[in-house]
Coordinates of C-alpha atoms in Angstrom, one line a residue:
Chain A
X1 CA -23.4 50.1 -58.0
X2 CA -19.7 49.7 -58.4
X3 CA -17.5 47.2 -56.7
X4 CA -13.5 47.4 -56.4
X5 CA -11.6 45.6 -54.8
X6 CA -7.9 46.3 -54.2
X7 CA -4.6 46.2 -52.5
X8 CA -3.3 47.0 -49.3
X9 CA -2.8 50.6 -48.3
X10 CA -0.4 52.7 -48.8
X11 CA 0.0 54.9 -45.6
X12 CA 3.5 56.2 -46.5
X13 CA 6.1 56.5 -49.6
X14 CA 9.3 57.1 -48.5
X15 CA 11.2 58.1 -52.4
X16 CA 14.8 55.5 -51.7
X17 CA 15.9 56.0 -55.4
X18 CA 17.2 52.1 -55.3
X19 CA 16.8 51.0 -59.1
X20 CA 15.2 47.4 -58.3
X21 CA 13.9 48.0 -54.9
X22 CA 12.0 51.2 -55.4
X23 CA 10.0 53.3 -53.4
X24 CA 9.7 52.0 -49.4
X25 CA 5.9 51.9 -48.7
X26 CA 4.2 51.8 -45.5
X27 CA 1.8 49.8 -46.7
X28 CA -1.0 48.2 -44.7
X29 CA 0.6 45.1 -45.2
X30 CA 3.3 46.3 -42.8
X31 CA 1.6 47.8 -40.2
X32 CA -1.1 45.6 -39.8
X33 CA 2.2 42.8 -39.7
X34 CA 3.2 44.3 -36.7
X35 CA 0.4 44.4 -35.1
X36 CA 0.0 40.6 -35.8
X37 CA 3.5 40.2 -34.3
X38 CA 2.7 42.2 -30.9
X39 CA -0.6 40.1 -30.5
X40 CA 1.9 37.0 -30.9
X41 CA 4.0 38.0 -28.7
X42 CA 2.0 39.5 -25.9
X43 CA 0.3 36.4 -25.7
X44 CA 3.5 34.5 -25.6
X45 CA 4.2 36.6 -23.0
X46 CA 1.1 36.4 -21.2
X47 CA 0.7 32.5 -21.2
X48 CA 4.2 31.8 -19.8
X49 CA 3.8 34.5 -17.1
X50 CA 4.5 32.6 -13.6
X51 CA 5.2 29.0 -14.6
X52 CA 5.4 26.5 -12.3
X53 CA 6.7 22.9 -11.6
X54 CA 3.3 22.1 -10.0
X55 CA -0.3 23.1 -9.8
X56 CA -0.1 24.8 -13.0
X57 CA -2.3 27.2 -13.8
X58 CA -5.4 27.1 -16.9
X59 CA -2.8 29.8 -19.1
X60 CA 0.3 27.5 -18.2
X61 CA -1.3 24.3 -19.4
X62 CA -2.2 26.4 -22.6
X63 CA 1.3 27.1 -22.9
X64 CA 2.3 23.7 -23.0
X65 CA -0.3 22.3 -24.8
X66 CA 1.0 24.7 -27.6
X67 CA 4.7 23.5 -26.9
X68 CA 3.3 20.5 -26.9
X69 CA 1.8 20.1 -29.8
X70 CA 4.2 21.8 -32.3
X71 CA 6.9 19.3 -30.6
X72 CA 5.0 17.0 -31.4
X73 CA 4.0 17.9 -34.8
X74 CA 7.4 19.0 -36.2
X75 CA 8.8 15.3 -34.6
X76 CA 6.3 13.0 -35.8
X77 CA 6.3 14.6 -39.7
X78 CA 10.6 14.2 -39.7
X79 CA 10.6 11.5 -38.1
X80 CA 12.5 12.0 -34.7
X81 CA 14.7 15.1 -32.9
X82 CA 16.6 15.8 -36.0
X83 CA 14.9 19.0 -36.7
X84 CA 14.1 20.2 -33.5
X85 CA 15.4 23.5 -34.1
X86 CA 13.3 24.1 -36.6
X87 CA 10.3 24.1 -34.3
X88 CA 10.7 27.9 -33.1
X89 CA 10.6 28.9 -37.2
X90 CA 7.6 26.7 -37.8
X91 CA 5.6 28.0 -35.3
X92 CA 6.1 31.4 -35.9
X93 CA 5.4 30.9 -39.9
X94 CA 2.4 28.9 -38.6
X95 CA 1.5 31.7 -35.5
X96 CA 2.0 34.7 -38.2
X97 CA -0.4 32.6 -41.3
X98 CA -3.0 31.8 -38.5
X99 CA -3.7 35.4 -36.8
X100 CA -2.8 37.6 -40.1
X101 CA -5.6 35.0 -41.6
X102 CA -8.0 36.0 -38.7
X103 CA -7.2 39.6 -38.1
X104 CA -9.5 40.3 -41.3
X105 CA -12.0 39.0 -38.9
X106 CA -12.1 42.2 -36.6
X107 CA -13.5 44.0 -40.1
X108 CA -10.6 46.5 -39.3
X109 CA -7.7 45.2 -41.0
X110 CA -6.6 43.6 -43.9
X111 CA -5.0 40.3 -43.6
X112 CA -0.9 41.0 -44.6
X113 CA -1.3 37.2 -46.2
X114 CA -3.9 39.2 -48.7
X115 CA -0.8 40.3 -50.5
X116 CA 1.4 38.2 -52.2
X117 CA 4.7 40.2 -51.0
X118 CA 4.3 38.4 -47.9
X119 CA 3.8 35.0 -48.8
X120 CA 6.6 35.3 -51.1
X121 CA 8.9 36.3 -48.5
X122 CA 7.9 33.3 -46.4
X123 CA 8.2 30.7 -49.4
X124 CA 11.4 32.3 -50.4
X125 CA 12.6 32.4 -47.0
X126 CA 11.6 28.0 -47.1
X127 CA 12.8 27.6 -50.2
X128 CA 16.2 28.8 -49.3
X129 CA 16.0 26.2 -46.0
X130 CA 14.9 23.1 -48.7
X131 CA 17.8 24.0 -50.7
X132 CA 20.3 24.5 -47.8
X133 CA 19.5 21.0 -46.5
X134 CA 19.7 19.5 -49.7
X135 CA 23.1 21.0 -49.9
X136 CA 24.1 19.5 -46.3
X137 CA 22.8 16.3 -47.1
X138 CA 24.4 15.7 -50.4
X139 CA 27.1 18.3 -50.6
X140 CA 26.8 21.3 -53.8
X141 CA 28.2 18.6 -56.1
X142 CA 25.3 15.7 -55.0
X143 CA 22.5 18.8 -55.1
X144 CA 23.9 19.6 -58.8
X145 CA 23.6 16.0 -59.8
X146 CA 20.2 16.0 -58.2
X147 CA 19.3 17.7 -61.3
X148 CA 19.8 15.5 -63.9
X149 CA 18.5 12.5 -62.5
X150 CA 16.9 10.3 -63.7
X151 CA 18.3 11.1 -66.8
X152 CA 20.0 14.3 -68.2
X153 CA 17.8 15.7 -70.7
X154 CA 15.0 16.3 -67.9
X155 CA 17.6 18.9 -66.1
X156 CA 15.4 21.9 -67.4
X157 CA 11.7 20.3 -65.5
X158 CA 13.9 19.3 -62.8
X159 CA 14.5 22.8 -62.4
X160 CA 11.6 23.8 -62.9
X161 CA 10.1 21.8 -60.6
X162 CA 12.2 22.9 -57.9
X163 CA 11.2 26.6 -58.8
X164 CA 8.0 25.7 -58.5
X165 CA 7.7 24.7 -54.8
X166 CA 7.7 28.3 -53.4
X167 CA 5.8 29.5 -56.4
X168 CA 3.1 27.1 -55.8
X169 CA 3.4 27.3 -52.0
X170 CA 3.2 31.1 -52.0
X171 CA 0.4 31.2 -54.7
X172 CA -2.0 28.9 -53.2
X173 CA -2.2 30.3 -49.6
X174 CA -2.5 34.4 -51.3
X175 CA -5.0 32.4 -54.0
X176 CA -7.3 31.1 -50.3
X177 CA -6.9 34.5 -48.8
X178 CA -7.6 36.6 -51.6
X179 CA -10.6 34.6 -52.7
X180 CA -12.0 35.1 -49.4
X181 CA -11.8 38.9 -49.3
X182 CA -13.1 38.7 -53.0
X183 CA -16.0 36.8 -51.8
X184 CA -16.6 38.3 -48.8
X185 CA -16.8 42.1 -51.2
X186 CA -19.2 40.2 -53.6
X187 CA -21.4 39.2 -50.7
X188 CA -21.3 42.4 -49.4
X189 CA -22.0 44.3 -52.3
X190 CA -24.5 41.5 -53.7
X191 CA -26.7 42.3 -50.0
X192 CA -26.4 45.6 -50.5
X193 CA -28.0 46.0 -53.7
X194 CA -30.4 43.1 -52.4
X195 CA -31.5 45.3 -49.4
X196 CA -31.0 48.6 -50.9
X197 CA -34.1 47.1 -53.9
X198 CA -36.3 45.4 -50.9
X199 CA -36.6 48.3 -48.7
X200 CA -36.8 50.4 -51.6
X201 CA -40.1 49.2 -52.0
X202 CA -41.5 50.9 -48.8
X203 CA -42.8 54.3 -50.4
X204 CA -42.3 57.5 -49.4
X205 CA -39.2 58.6 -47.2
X206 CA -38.9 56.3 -45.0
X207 CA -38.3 53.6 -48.0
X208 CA -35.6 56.4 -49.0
X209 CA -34.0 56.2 -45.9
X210 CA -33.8 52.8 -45.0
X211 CA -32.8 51.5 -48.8
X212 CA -29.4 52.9 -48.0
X213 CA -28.9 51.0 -45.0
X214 CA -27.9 47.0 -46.0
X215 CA -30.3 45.4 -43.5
X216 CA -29.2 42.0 -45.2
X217 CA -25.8 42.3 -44.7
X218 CA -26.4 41.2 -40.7
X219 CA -25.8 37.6 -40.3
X220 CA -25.8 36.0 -43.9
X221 CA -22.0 36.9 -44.7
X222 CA -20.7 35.4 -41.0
X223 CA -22.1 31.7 -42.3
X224 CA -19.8 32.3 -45.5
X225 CA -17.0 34.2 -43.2
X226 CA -16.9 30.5 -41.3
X227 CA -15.7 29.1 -44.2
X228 CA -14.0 31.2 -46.0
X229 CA -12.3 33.5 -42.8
X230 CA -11.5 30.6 -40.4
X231 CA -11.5 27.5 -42.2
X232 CA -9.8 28.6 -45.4
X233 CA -7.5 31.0 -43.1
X234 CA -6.3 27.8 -40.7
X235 CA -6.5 25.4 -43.2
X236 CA -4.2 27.7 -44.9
X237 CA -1.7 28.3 -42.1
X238 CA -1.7 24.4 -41.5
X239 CA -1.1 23.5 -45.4
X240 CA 1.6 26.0 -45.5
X241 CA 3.3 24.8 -42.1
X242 CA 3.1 21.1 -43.3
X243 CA 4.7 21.2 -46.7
X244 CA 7.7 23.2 -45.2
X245 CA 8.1 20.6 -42.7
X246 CA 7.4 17.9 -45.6
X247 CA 9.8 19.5 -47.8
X248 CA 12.7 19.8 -45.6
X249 CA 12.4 16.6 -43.9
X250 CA 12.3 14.9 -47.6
X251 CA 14.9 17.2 -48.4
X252 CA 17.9 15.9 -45.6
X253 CA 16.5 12.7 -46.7
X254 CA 18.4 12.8 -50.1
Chain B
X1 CA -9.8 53.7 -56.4
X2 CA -7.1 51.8 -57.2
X3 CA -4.8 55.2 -57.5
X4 CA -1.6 56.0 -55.7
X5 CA -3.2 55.3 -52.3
X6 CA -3.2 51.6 -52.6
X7 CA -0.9 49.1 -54.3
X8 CA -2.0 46.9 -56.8
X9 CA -4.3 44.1 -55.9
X10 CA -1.4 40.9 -56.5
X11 CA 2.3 42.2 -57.1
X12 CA 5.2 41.7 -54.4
X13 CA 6.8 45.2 -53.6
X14 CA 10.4 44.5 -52.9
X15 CA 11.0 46.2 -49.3
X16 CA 7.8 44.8 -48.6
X17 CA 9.2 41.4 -49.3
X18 CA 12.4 42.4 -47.3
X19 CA 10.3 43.7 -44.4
X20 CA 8.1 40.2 -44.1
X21 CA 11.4 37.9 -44.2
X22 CA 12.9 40.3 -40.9
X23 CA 9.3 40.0 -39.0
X24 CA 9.2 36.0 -40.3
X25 CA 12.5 36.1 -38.5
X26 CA 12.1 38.3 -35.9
X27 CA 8.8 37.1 -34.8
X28 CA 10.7 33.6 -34.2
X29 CA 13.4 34.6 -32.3
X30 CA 10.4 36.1 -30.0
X31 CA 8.3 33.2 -29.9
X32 CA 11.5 31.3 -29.0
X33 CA 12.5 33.7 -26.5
X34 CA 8.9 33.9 -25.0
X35 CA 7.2 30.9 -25.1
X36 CA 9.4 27.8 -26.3
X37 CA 12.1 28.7 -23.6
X38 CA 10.7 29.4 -20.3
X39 CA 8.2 26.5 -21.5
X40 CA 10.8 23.7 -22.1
X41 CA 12.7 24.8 -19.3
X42 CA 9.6 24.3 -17.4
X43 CA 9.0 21.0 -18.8
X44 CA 12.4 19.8 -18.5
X45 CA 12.4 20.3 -15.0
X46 CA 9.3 18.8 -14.8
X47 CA 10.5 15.9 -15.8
X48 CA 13.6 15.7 -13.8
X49 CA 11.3 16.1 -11.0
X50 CA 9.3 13.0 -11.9
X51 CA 12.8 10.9 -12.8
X52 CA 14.0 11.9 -9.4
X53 CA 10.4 10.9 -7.6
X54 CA 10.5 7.6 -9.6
X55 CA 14.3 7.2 -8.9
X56 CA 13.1 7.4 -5.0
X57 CA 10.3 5.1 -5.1
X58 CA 12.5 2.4 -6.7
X59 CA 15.0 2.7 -4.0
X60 CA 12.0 2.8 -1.4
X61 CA 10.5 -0.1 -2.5
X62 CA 14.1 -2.0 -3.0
X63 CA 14.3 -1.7 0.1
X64 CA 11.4 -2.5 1.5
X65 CA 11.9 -5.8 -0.5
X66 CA 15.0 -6.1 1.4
X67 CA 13.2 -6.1 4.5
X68 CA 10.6 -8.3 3.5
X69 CA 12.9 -10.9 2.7
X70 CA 14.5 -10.7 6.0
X71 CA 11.7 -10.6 8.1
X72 CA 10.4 -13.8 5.6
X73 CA 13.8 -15.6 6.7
X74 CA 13.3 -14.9 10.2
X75 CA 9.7 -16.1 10.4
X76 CA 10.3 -19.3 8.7
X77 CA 13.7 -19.7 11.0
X78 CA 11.2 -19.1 14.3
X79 CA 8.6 -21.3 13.2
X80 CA 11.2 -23.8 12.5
X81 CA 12.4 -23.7 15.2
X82 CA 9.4 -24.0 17.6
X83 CA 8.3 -27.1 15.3
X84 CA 11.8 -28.4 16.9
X85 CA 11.1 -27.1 20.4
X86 CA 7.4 -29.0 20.2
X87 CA 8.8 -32.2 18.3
X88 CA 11.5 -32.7 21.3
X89 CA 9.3 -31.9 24.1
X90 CA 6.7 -34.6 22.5
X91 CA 9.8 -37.0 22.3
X92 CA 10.8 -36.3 25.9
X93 CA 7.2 -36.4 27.0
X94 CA 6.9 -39.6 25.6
X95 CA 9.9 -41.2 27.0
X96 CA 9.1 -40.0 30.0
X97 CA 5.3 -41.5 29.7
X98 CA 6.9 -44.9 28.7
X99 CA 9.0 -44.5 32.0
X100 CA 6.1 -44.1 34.0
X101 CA 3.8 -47.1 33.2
X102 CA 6.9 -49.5 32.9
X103 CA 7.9 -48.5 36.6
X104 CA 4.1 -48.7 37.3
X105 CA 3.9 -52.1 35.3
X106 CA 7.3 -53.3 37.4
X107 CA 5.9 -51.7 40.6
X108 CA 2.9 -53.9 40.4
X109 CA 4.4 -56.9 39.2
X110 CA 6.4 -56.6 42.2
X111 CA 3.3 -55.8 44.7
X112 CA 1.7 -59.2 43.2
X113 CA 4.6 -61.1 43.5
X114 CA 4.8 -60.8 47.4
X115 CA 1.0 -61.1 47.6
X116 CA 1.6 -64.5 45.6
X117 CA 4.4 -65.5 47.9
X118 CA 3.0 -64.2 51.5
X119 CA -0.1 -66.1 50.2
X120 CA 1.9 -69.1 49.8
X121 CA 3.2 -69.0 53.1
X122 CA 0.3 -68.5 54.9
X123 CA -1.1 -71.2 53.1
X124 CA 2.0 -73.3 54.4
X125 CA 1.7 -72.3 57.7
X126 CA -1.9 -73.0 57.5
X127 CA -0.8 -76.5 57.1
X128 CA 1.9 -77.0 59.4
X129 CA -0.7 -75.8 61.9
X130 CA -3.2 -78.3 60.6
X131 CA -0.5 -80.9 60.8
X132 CA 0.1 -80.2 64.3
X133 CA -3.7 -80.2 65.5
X134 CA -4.2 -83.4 63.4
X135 CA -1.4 -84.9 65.4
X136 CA -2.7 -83.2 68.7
X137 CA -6.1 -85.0 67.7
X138 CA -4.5 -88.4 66.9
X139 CA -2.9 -88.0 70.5
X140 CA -6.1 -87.1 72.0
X141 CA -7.8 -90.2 70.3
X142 CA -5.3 -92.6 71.3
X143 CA -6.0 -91.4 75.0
X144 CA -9.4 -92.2 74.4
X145 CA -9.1 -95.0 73.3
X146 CA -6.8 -96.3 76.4
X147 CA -9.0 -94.6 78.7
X148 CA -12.1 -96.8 78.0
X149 CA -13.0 -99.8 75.8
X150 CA -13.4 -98.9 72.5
X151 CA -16.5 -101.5 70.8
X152 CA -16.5 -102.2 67.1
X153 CA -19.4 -99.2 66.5
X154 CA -17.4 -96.7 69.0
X155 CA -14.5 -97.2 67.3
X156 CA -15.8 -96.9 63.9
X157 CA -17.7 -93.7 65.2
X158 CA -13.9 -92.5 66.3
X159 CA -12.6 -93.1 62.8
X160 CA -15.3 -91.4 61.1
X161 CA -14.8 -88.5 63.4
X162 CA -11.3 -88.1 62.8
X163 CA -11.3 -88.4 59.1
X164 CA -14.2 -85.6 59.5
X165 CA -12.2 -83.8 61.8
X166 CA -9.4 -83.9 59.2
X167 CA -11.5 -83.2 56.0
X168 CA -12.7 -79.7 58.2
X169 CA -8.7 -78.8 58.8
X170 CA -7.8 -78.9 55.5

């Protein structure tokens, strides 16, 4: 019995012949990114279809509960209105990490945050916000001296430090992700083998025929999928959504 | 597996990583567009609607304080007053009571001094006309008494009867 696991899918390589960048690939990843998007957003649309003042309807109240709550989260973690504007990012990073974490669920795709391009992007794309509002609140010369505090010679793990943020923000929700799918193919496999040996013992054909089918795999993997699919995959998306908030909140501090 | 149709299992393929940062970005402008705006709008006139409702009921019940007060100040005005309309009416009532039994008292006084003074008159007359018959009797005697001869016991019997006859008028 062998067991593989690997990366997305490549559907599509377009040849660009762009030194760094490379070959364009339509990779799963991509596709299954859109889709995530068009289920965001057809459900955006389709809970604030028809609002009204009064009498609201059960979609409408789920529509504000979800305003609601990322108001609330993004006001209470920086400490007022300040960043209001940043509520519309943060709940599309968390949106995205939640149902690309889930869509694994449906068996038919792969999760886009079970490759690391796309969790670098997002970490990249915070890291550049951190650094932007460390830059506002200090000015380039204060974020400079930011470096060599408190004294000089630690300039080099200051910098470090600071590189490690979206390293270690990227890593660790690809690190939960990935697990799970490796898990998940272990358990899989694991059953498989497991069934394929217990039904084996029934002589005769009909053992033949039913050793290839993993009786086992039914119901014993969705117990592990609970923890390792939704918990792992929200907790995740939340971890991810707090530490940007964390980290540019502390970050206007000073 | 693992050949040309699948990427490695952890690398970041650049256009990839170009692609994700456009949908990060992308996929927020349409969650802003489509849920946060036509949802704050909502909210926000929502609560305009509530400011303007309490707004209203502050100004209802202002001025139903207003009136409270007034009507207050006009039923405490009223009852004083009818405590003043009562108070004088008791007041005049009395002093017209008082008027009453001293006319009464002076009435009577004046009914019992006639009855005292036409009682002392009659009693005068009474003796005037005693008076008279006692002289009238004295008269009558002394004709007696030159009519026929008057012995001792006759005329001691004549005395007696006199002084009788005088104690009887009296």
């Amino acid at each position: 019995m062998e067991f593989d696991i690997s990366g997305a899918r490549i559907f599509w390589r377009i040849p660009t012949g762009i030194p760094i960048l490379g070959d364009f690939l339509l990779t799963e990843t991509l596709v299954v990114s859109w889709i995530v998007m068009a289920i965001i957003t057809g459900l955006c649309v389709f809970l604030t279809r028809n609002l009204k003042v009064e009498k609201i309807s059960k979609r409408q109240a789920v529509a504000e509960l979800l305003v609601e709550s990322a108001n609330n989260l993004v006001r209470n973690n920086t400490g007022g209105t300040k960043f209001d504007r940043l509520i519309p990012f943060v709940s599309a990073l968390f949106a995205t990490s939640v149902v690309s974490n889930l869509i694994s669920l449906t068996g038919i795709f792969r999760s886009p945050t079970a490759d690391l391009s796309t969790e670098a992007a997002w970490a990249v794309v915070v890291f550049i916000m951190i650094t932007a509002e460390k830059i506002k609140a200090g000015g380039i010369l204060g974020y400079m001296k930011g470096f060599t505090e408190p004294i000089a010679v630690m300039t080099p793990f200051n910098i470090l430090s600071e590189l490690a943020t979206p390293v270690s923000m990227a890593c660790r929700h690809f690190g939960n992700i990935l697990s799970g799918v490796v898990i998940n193919g272990l358990i899989y496999a694991a059953l498989a083998v497991a069934s394929s040996a217990l039904f084996g013992l029934i002589p005769g054909a009909v053992g033949e025929f039913l050793s290839h089918i993993p009786f086992l795999s039914v119901g014993i993997p969705a117990i592990l999928s609970f923890y390792f699919d939704w918990f792992s995959g929200v907790m995740q998306a939340f971890i991810f959504t707090m530490l940007t908030i964390m980290y540019i909140a502390n970050a206007a501090e000073g | 597996m693992g050949g040309s149709n699948t990427q490695a299992l952890v690398t970041i393929i650049p256009w990839t990583f170009i692609a994700q940062i456009l949908n990060l970005f992308i996929q927020m402008y349409l969650i802003k567009k489509f849920l946060f705006k036509p949802v704050n709008e909502i909210l926000a006139k929502r609560r305009e609607l509530a400011d303007k409702e309490i707004k209203e009921a502050r100004e209802a019940k202002e001025e139903a304080d207003g009136l409270k007060v007034q009507y207050e100040e006009g039923l405490a005005n009223a009852r004083a007053e009818a405590a003043q309309i009562v108070q004088s009416a008791q007041k005049e009532a009395q002093i017209r009571a008082d008027e009453t039994v001293r006319q009464a008292q002076e009435q009577a006084a004046g009914i019992r001094r006639k009855a005292e003074a036409d009682i002392a008159q009659e009693k005068k007359k009474a003796i005037n006309e005693v008076k008279d018959e006692i002289g009238g009797l004295a008269m009558d005697i002394a004709g007696k008494v030159v009519e026929k001869e008057i012995n001792e016991a006759d005329h001691k019997k004549l005395i007696d009867e006199f002084i009788k006859n005088v104690g009887e008028a009296s």
